[in-house]
Amino acid sequence: MSLKRNPQDAGNFYETERLTLRPMSLEDGEFILDLYNRPKFIQFIGDRNLKTVADAENYIKNRFLPQLEKLGFGNYLMITKEGNHKIGGVGIFEREGLDVVDIGFSLLDEFEGKGYAYEAAVKLKSIGMDDFGLKKISAITTKDNLSSQKLIEKLGLKFQKFVTIPGDSEELMYYETEN
């Protein structure tokens, strides 16, 4: 994976029409604890076993921050411009078991269906390919997560095959796009 990486990019904030995207930080522990324990998150993405704010902060510190430091991109918090609400996460991740970086998104239930995840994912996909020189981006989702499948396809990714990732027995749908 060849990347055009500028070390100053790690702290970048990005904007869309309705959102500000900023790198996840330790101050987002309470939000991550809430988001990652929502029934839909656990059903479609998985239980990350976060029980306290400290667990969530450690997850951010050990999972999100190292990749952001190493690659210059990672997981971003979605914040509405109107009202300044933390509503979800969107990221491009190096994931064990996948050869191609993976774009993913999750929203608080009350903000679903309003186009926020698509708006954020389009921006992040563009940043990954245009600013960081990614040649391919993938996405994975469960067979029963129809809204995620539709969003992934709307992003221009095409279904390729079924995969299982290490530590997970569920067969996932694997999508990919090339720059």
Coordinates of N, CA and C in Angstrom, one line a residue:
M1 N 0.9 -1.2 0.0 CA 0.0 0.0 0.0 C 0.9 1.2 0.0
S2 N 0.9 2.0 -1.1 CA 1.7 3.2 -1.1 C 0.9 4.4 -0.8
L3 N 1.4 5.1 0.2 CA 0.6 6.3 0.7 C 1.4 7.6 0.5
K4 N 0.7 8.6 0.1 CA 1.3 9.9 0.1 C 0.9 10.4 1.5
R5 N 1.8 10.4 2.5 CA 1.5 10.8 3.8 C 2.2 12.0 4.3
N6 N 1.5 12.9 4.8 CA 2.0 14.1 5.4 C 1.8 14.0 6.9
P7 N 2.8 14.0 7.8 CA 2.6 13.8 9.2 C 1.7 14.8 9.8
Q8 N 1.6 16.0 9.2 CA 0.7 17.0 9.8 C -0.8 16.7 9.5
D9 N -1.0 15.7 8.6 CA -2.4 15.4 8.2 C -3.1 14.6 9.4
A10 N -2.4 14.0 10.3 CA -3.0 13.2 11.3 C -4.1 14.0 12.1
G11 N -3.9 15.2 12.3 CA -4.8 16.0 13.1 C -5.9 16.7 12.3
N12 N -6.0 16.4 11.0 CA -6.9 17.1 10.1 C -8.3 17.0 10.5
F13 N -9.0 18.1 10.3 CA -10.5 18.1 10.4 C -11.0 18.2 9.0
Y14 N -12.1 17.6 8.7 CA -12.6 17.7 7.3 C -14.1 18.1 7.4
E15 N -14.6 18.8 6.4 CA -15.9 19.2 6.4 C -16.7 18.7 5.2
T16 N -18.0 18.5 5.5 CA -18.9 18.2 4.4 C -20.0 19.3 4.5
E17 N -21.0 19.2 3.7 CA -22.1 20.2 3.8 C -22.7 20.4 5.2
R18 N -22.9 19.2 5.9 CA -23.6 19.3 7.2 C -22.8 18.8 8.3
L19 N -21.5 18.3 8.1 CA -20.8 17.6 9.1 C -19.3 18.2 9.2
T20 N -18.8 18.0 10.4 CA -17.4 18.2 10.6 C -16.9 16.8 11.0
L21 N -15.8 16.4 10.4 CA -15.2 15.1 10.7 C -13.8 15.4 11.4
R22 N -13.6 14.8 12.6 CA -12.4 15.0 13.2 C -11.9 13.7 13.8
P23 N -10.6 13.5 13.9 CA -10.1 12.2 14.4 C -10.6 11.9 15.8
M24 N -11.0 10.7 16.0 CA -11.4 10.3 17.3 C -10.3 10.5 18.3
S25 N -10.7 10.9 19.5 CA -9.7 11.2 20.6 C -10.2 10.6 21.9
L26 N -9.4 10.6 22.9 CA -9.7 10.1 24.2 C -11.0 10.8 24.8
E27 N -11.2 12.0 24.4 CA -12.3 12.8 24.9 C -13.6 12.2 24.4
D28 N -13.6 11.3 23.4 CA -14.8 10.7 22.9 C -15.2 9.4 23.5
G29 N -14.5 9.1 24.6 CA -14.8 7.8 25.3 C -16.3 7.6 25.7
E30 N -16.9 8.6 26.2 CA -18.3 8.5 26.6 C -19.2 8.2 25.4
F31 N -18.9 8.9 24.3 CA -19.7 8.8 23.1 C -19.5 7.4 22.5
I32 N -18.2 6.9 22.4 CA -17.9 5.5 21.9 C -18.6 4.5 22.8
L33 N -18.6 4.7 24.1 CA -19.3 3.7 25.0 C -20.7 3.6 24.6
D34 N -21.4 4.7 24.4 CA -22.8 4.8 24.0 C -23.0 4.1 22.7
L35 N -22.3 4.6 21.6 CA -22.5 4.1 20.3 C -22.2 2.6 20.2
Y36 N -21.1 2.1 20.8 CA -20.7 0.7 20.6 C -21.5 -0.2 21.4
N37 N -22.4 0.3 22.3 CA -23.3 -0.6 23.1 C -24.7 -0.5 22.6
R38 N -25.0 0.2 21.5 CA -26.3 0.2 20.9 C -26.6 -1.1 20.3
P39 N -27.9 -1.6 20.4 CA -28.2 -2.9 19.9 C -27.9 -3.1 18.4
K40 N -28.1 -2.1 17.6 CA -27.8 -2.3 16.2 C -26.3 -2.4 15.9
F41 N -25.5 -1.7 16.7 CA -24.0 -1.8 16.6 C -23.6 -3.2 16.9
I42 N -24.1 -3.7 18.0 CA -23.7 -5.0 18.5 C -24.2 -6.1 17.5
Q43 N -25.4 -5.9 16.9 CA -26.0 -6.8 16.0 C -25.2 -6.9 14.7
F44 N -24.9 -5.7 14.1 CA -24.3 -5.6 12.8 C -22.8 -5.5 12.7
I45 N -22.2 -5.0 13.8 CA -20.7 -4.8 13.8 C -20.1 -5.7 14.8
G46 N -20.6 -5.8 16.0 CA -20.1 -6.8 17.0 C -20.0 -6.1 18.3
D47 N -19.9 -7.0 19.3 CA -19.8 -6.5 20.7 C -18.3 -6.3 21.0
R48 N -17.9 -5.1 21.3 CA -16.5 -4.8 21.6 C -16.2 -4.9 23.0
N49 N -17.2 -5.3 23.8 CA -17.0 -5.6 25.2 C -16.6 -4.3 26.0
L50 N -17.1 -3.2 25.6 CA -16.8 -1.9 26.3 C -17.9 -1.7 27.4
K51 N -17.5 -1.7 28.7 CA -18.5 -1.6 29.8 C -18.4 -0.3 30.5
T52 N -17.2 0.4 30.4 CA -17.0 1.6 31.1 C -16.4 2.7 30.2
V53 N -16.5 3.9 30.6 CA -15.8 5.0 29.8 C -14.3 4.7 29.7
A54 N -13.7 4.2 30.7 CA -12.3 3.8 30.7 C -12.0 2.7 29.6
D55 N -12.9 1.8 29.5 CA -12.8 0.7 28.5 C -12.8 1.4 27.1
A56 N -13.7 2.3 26.9 CA -13.9 3.0 25.6 C -12.6 3.8 25.3
E57 N -12.1 4.5 26.3 CA -10.9 5.3 26.1 C -9.7 4.5 25.8
N58 N -9.6 3.3 26.4 CA -8.5 2.4 26.1 C -8.7 1.8 24.7
Y59 N -9.9 1.6 24.2 CA -10.2 1.1 22.9 C -9.7 2.2 21.9
I60 N -10.0 3.4 22.1 CA -9.6 4.5 21.3 C -8.1 4.6 21.3
K61 N -7.5 4.5 22.5 CA -6.0 4.6 22.6 C -5.3 3.5 21.9
N62 N -5.8 2.3 22.0 CA -5.1 1.1 21.5 C -5.5 0.7 20.1
R63 N -6.7 1.1 19.6 CA -7.2 0.7 18.3 C -7.1 1.8 17.3
F64 N -7.6 3.0 17.7 CA -7.8 4.1 16.7 C -6.5 4.9 16.6
L65 N -5.9 5.4 17.7 CA -4.8 6.3 17.7 C -3.5 5.7 17.0
P66 N -3.2 4.5 17.2 CA -2.0 4.0 16.6 C -2.1 4.0 15.0
Q67 N -3.2 3.6 14.5 CA -3.3 3.7 13.0 C -3.3 5.1 12.5
L68 N -4.0 6.0 13.2 CA -3.9 7.4 12.8 C -2.5 8.0 12.8
E69 N -1.8 7.6 13.8 CA -0.3 8.0 13.9 C 0.5 7.4 12.8
K70 N 0.3 6.1 12.5 CA 1.0 5.4 11.5 C 0.7 5.8 10.1
L71 N -0.6 5.9 9.8 CA -1.0 6.1 8.4 C -1.5 7.5 8.1
G72 N -1.9 8.2 9.1 CA -2.4 9.6 8.9 C -3.9 9.6 8.7
F73 N -4.5 8.5 8.6 CA -6.0 8.4 8.6 C -6.5 7.3 9.5
G74 N -7.7 7.3 9.8 CA -8.3 6.3 10.7 C -9.8 6.5 10.9
N75 N -10.1 6.6 12.2 CA -11.5 6.7 12.5 C -11.8 8.2 12.9
Y76 N -12.9 8.7 12.3 CA -13.3 10.1 12.5 C -14.7 10.2 13.2
L77 N -14.8 11.1 14.1 CA -16.1 11.4 14.7 C -16.9 12.3 13.8
M78 N -18.1 12.0 13.6 CA -19.1 12.8 12.8 C -19.8 13.8 13.8
I79 N -19.6 15.0 13.5 CA -20.3 16.1 14.3 C -21.1 16.9 13.4
T80 N -22.4 17.1 13.8 CA -23.3 18.0 13.0 C -22.8 19.4 13.1
K81 N -22.8 20.2 12.0 CA -22.5 21.6 12.1 C -23.7 22.3 12.8
E82 N -24.9 21.9 12.5 CA -26.0 22.5 13.2 C -26.3 21.8 14.5
G83 N -26.0 22.5 15.6 CA -26.2 21.9 16.9 C -25.0 21.2 17.5
N84 N -23.9 21.0 16.7 CA -22.7 20.4 17.2 C -22.9 19.1 18.0
H85 N -23.7 18.2 17.4 CA -24.0 16.9 18.0 C -23.0 15.8 17.5
K86 N -22.5 15.0 18.4 CA -21.7 13.9 18.0 C -22.7 12.8 17.6
I87 N -22.6 12.3 16.3 CA -23.7 11.4 15.8 C -23.2 10.1 15.4
G88 N -21.8 9.9 15.1 CA -21.4 8.6 14.7 C -19.9 8.7 14.4
G89 N -19.4 7.6 13.8 CA -18.1 7.4 13.4 C -18.0 6.9 12.0
V90 N -16.9 7.4 11.3 CA -16.6 6.9 9.9 C -15.1 6.8 9.8
G91 N -14.7 5.7 9.2 CA -13.2 5.5 9.2 C -12.8 4.6 8.0
I92 N -11.5 4.7 7.8 CA -10.8 3.8 6.9 C -9.8 3.0 7.7
F93 N -9.9 1.7 7.8 CA -9.2 0.9 8.7 C -8.3 -0.2 8.0
E94 N -7.1 -0.4 8.6 CA -6.4 -1.6 8.3 C -7.0 -2.7 9.2
R95 N -7.5 -3.7 8.6 CA -8.2 -4.7 9.4 C -7.5 -6.1 9.2
E96 N -7.3 -6.8 10.3 CA -6.7 -8.1 10.2 C -7.5 -9.0 9.3
G97 N -6.9 -9.7 8.4 CA -7.7 -10.6 7.5 C -8.1 -10.0 6.2
L98 N -7.9 -8.7 6.1 CA -8.2 -8.0 4.8 C -7.0 -7.4 4.2
D99 N -6.8 -7.6 2.9 CA -5.6 -7.1 2.2 C -5.8 -5.6 1.9
V100 N -7.0 -5.2 1.8 CA -7.3 -3.8 1.3 C -8.0 -3.1 2.5
V101 N -7.6 -1.8 2.7 CA -8.2 -1.0 3.8 C -9.7 -1.0 3.6
D102 N -10.3 -0.9 4.7 CA -11.8 -1.1 4.8 C -12.4 0.2 5.3
I103 N -13.5 0.7 4.6 CA -14.2 1.8 5.0 C -15.4 1.4 5.9
G104 N -15.7 2.0 7.0 CA -16.8 1.6 7.8 C -17.4 2.9 8.4
F105 N -18.6 2.7 8.9 CA -19.4 3.8 9.5 C -20.4 3.2 10.5
S106 N -20.7 4.0 11.5 CA -21.8 3.7 12.4 C -22.4 5.0 13.0
L107 N -23.7 5.0 13.2 CA -24.4 6.1 13.6 C -25.3 5.8 14.8
L108 N -25.5 6.8 15.6 CA -26.5 6.7 16.6 C -27.9 6.5 15.9
D109 N -28.7 5.7 16.4 CA -30.0 5.4 15.8 C -30.8 6.6 15.4
E110 N -30.8 7.6 16.2 CA -31.7 8.8 16.0 C -31.2 9.6 14.8
F111 N -30.0 9.3 14.3 CA -29.5 10.1 13.1 C -29.4 9.2 11.8
E112 N -29.9 8.0 11.9 CA -29.9 7.1 10.7 C -31.0 7.6 9.7
G113 N -30.7 7.3 8.5 CA -31.7 7.6 7.4 C -31.8 9.0 7.0
K114 N -30.8 9.8 7.4 CA -30.8 11.2 7.0 C -29.6 11.5 6.0
G115 N -28.9 10.5 5.6 CA -27.8 10.7 4.6 C -26.5 11.1 5.2
Y116 N -26.4 11.1 6.6 CA -25.1 11.5 7.2 C -24.0 10.5 6.9
A117 N -24.3 9.2 7.1 CA -23.2 8.2 6.9 C -22.7 8.3 5.4
Y118 N -23.6 8.4 4.5 CA -23.2 8.5 3.1 C -22.3 9.8 2.9
E119 N -22.8 10.9 3.4 CA -22.1 12.2 3.2 C -20.7 12.1 3.8
A120 N -20.5 11.5 5.0 CA -19.2 11.3 5.6 C -18.4 10.3 4.9
A121 N -19.0 9.2 4.5 CA -18.2 8.2 3.8 C -17.7 8.6 2.4
V122 N -18.5 9.4 1.7 CA -18.0 9.9 0.4 C -16.8 10.8 0.6
K123 N -16.9 11.6 1.6 CA -15.7 12.5 1.9 C -14.5 11.7 2.2
L124 N -14.7 10.8 3.1 CA -13.5 10.0 3.6 C -12.9 9.1 2.5
K125 N -13.8 8.6 1.6 CA -13.3 7.8 0.5 C -12.5 8.6 -0.4
S126 N -12.9 9.8 -0.7 CA -12.2 10.8 -1.5 C -10.9 11.2 -0.9
I127 N -10.9 11.4 0.4 CA -9.6 11.8 1.1 C -8.6 10.6 1.0
G128 N -9.1 9.4 1.2 CA -8.3 8.2 1.2 C -7.6 8.0 -0.2
M129 N -8.4 8.2 -1.2 CA -7.9 7.9 -2.6 C -7.1 9.1 -3.1
D130 N -7.6 10.3 -2.9 CA -7.0 11.5 -3.5 C -5.8 12.0 -2.7
D131 N -6.0 12.1 -1.4 CA -5.0 12.7 -0.5 C -3.9 11.7 -0.1
F132 N -4.4 10.4 0.1 CA -3.4 9.4 0.7 C -3.0 8.4 -0.4
G133 N -3.5 8.5 -1.6 CA -3.1 7.7 -2.7 C -3.5 6.2 -2.6
L134 N -4.6 6.0 -1.9 CA -5.1 4.6 -1.8 C -5.6 4.2 -3.2
K135 N -5.2 3.0 -3.6 CA -5.6 2.5 -4.9 C -6.9 1.7 -4.8
K136 N -7.2 1.1 -3.7 CA -8.4 0.3 -3.5 C -8.9 0.6 -2.1
I137 N -10.2 0.5 -2.0 CA -10.9 0.6 -0.7 C -11.9 -0.6 -0.7
S138 N -12.0 -1.2 0.5 CA -13.0 -2.3 0.6 C -14.0 -1.9 1.7
A139 N -15.1 -2.7 1.8 CA -16.0 -2.6 2.9 C -16.6 -4.0 3.2
I140 N -16.9 -4.2 4.4 CA -17.5 -5.5 4.8 C -18.8 -5.2 5.6
T141 N -19.7 -6.1 5.4 CA -21.0 -6.0 6.2 C -21.7 -7.3 6.3
T142 N -22.6 -7.4 7.3 CA -23.3 -8.7 7.5 C -24.4 -8.8 6.4
K143 N -24.7 -10.1 6.2 CA -25.7 -10.4 5.1 C -27.1 -9.7 5.4
D144 N -27.4 -9.5 6.7 CA -28.7 -8.9 7.1 C -28.7 -7.4 7.2
N145 N -27.6 -6.8 7.0 CA -27.5 -5.3 7.2 C -27.8 -4.7 5.8
L146 N -29.0 -4.6 5.4 CA -29.4 -4.1 4.1 C -29.1 -2.7 3.9
S147 N -29.3 -1.8 4.9 CA -29.0 -0.4 4.8 C -27.5 -0.2 4.6
S148 N -26.7 -0.9 5.2 CA -25.3 -0.8 5.0 C -24.9 -1.2 3.6
Q149 N -25.5 -2.3 3.1 CA -25.2 -2.8 1.8 C -25.5 -1.8 0.8
K150 N -26.7 -1.1 0.9 CA -27.1 -0.1 0.0 C -26.2 1.1 0.0
L151 N -25.7 1.5 1.2 CA -24.8 2.6 1.3 C -23.5 2.3 0.6
I152 N -23.0 1.1 0.9 CA -21.7 0.6 0.3 C -21.8 0.7 -1.2
E153 N -22.9 0.2 -1.7 CA -23.0 0.1 -3.2 C -23.2 1.6 -3.8
K154 N -23.9 2.4 -3.0 CA -24.0 3.8 -3.4 C -22.6 4.5 -3.5
L155 N -21.7 4.1 -2.6 CA -20.4 4.6 -2.6 C -19.5 4.1 -3.8
G156 N -20.1 3.2 -4.6 CA -19.4 2.7 -5.8 C -18.6 1.4 -5.6
L157 N -18.8 0.8 -4.4 CA -18.1 -0.5 -4.1 C -19.0 -1.6 -4.7
K158 N -18.3 -2.6 -5.2 CA -19.0 -3.7 -5.8 C -18.8 -5.0 -5.0
F159 N -19.8 -5.8 -4.8 CA -19.7 -7.0 -4.1 C -18.7 -8.0 -4.8
Q160 N -17.8 -8.6 -4.0 CA -16.8 -9.4 -4.6 C -17.0 -10.9 -4.2
K161 N -17.2 -11.1 -2.8 CA -17.1 -12.4 -2.3 C -17.6 -12.4 -0.8
F162 N -17.7 -13.6 -0.3 CA -17.9 -13.7 1.2 C -16.6 -14.0 1.9
V163 N -16.4 -13.4 3.0 CA -15.2 -13.5 3.8 C -15.5 -13.7 5.3
T164 N -14.5 -14.3 6.0 CA -14.6 -14.3 7.4 C -13.3 -13.7 7.9
I165 N -13.4 -12.9 8.9 CA -12.1 -12.2 9.4 C -11.7 -12.9 10.7
P166 N -10.4 -12.9 11.0 CA -9.9 -13.6 12.2 C -10.7 -13.2 13.5
G167 N -11.0 -14.2 14.3 CA -11.7 -14.0 15.5 C -13.2 -13.8 15.4
D168 N -13.7 -14.0 14.2 CA -15.2 -13.9 13.9 C -15.6 -15.0 13.1
S169 N -16.6 -15.7 13.5 CA -17.1 -16.9 12.7 C -18.1 -16.5 11.6
E170 N -18.7 -15.3 11.7 CA -19.7 -14.9 10.8 C -19.2 -14.6 9.4
E171 N -19.8 -15.2 8.4 CA -19.4 -14.9 7.0 C -19.9 -13.5 6.6
L172 N -19.1 -12.6 6.1 CA -19.4 -11.3 5.8 C -19.4 -11.0 4.3
M173 N -20.1 -10.1 3.9 CA -20.1 -9.7 2.4 C -18.9 -8.7 2.3
Y174 N -18.1 -9.0 1.3 CA -16.9 -8.2 1.0 C -17.1 -7.4 -0.3
Y175 N -16.9 -6.1 -0.2 CA -17.1 -5.2 -1.4 C -15.7 -4.5 -1.6
E176 N -15.5 -4.0 -2.9 CA -14.3 -3.4 -3.2 C -14.5 -2.4 -4.3
T177 N -13.6 -1.3 -4.3 CA -13.6 -0.4 -5.4 C -12.1 0.0 -5.7
E178 N -11.9 0.3 -6.9 CA -10.5 0.8 -7.3 C -10.6 2.2 -7.7
N179 N -9.5 2.9 -7.5 CA -9.3 4.3 -7.9 C -9.2 4.4 -9.4

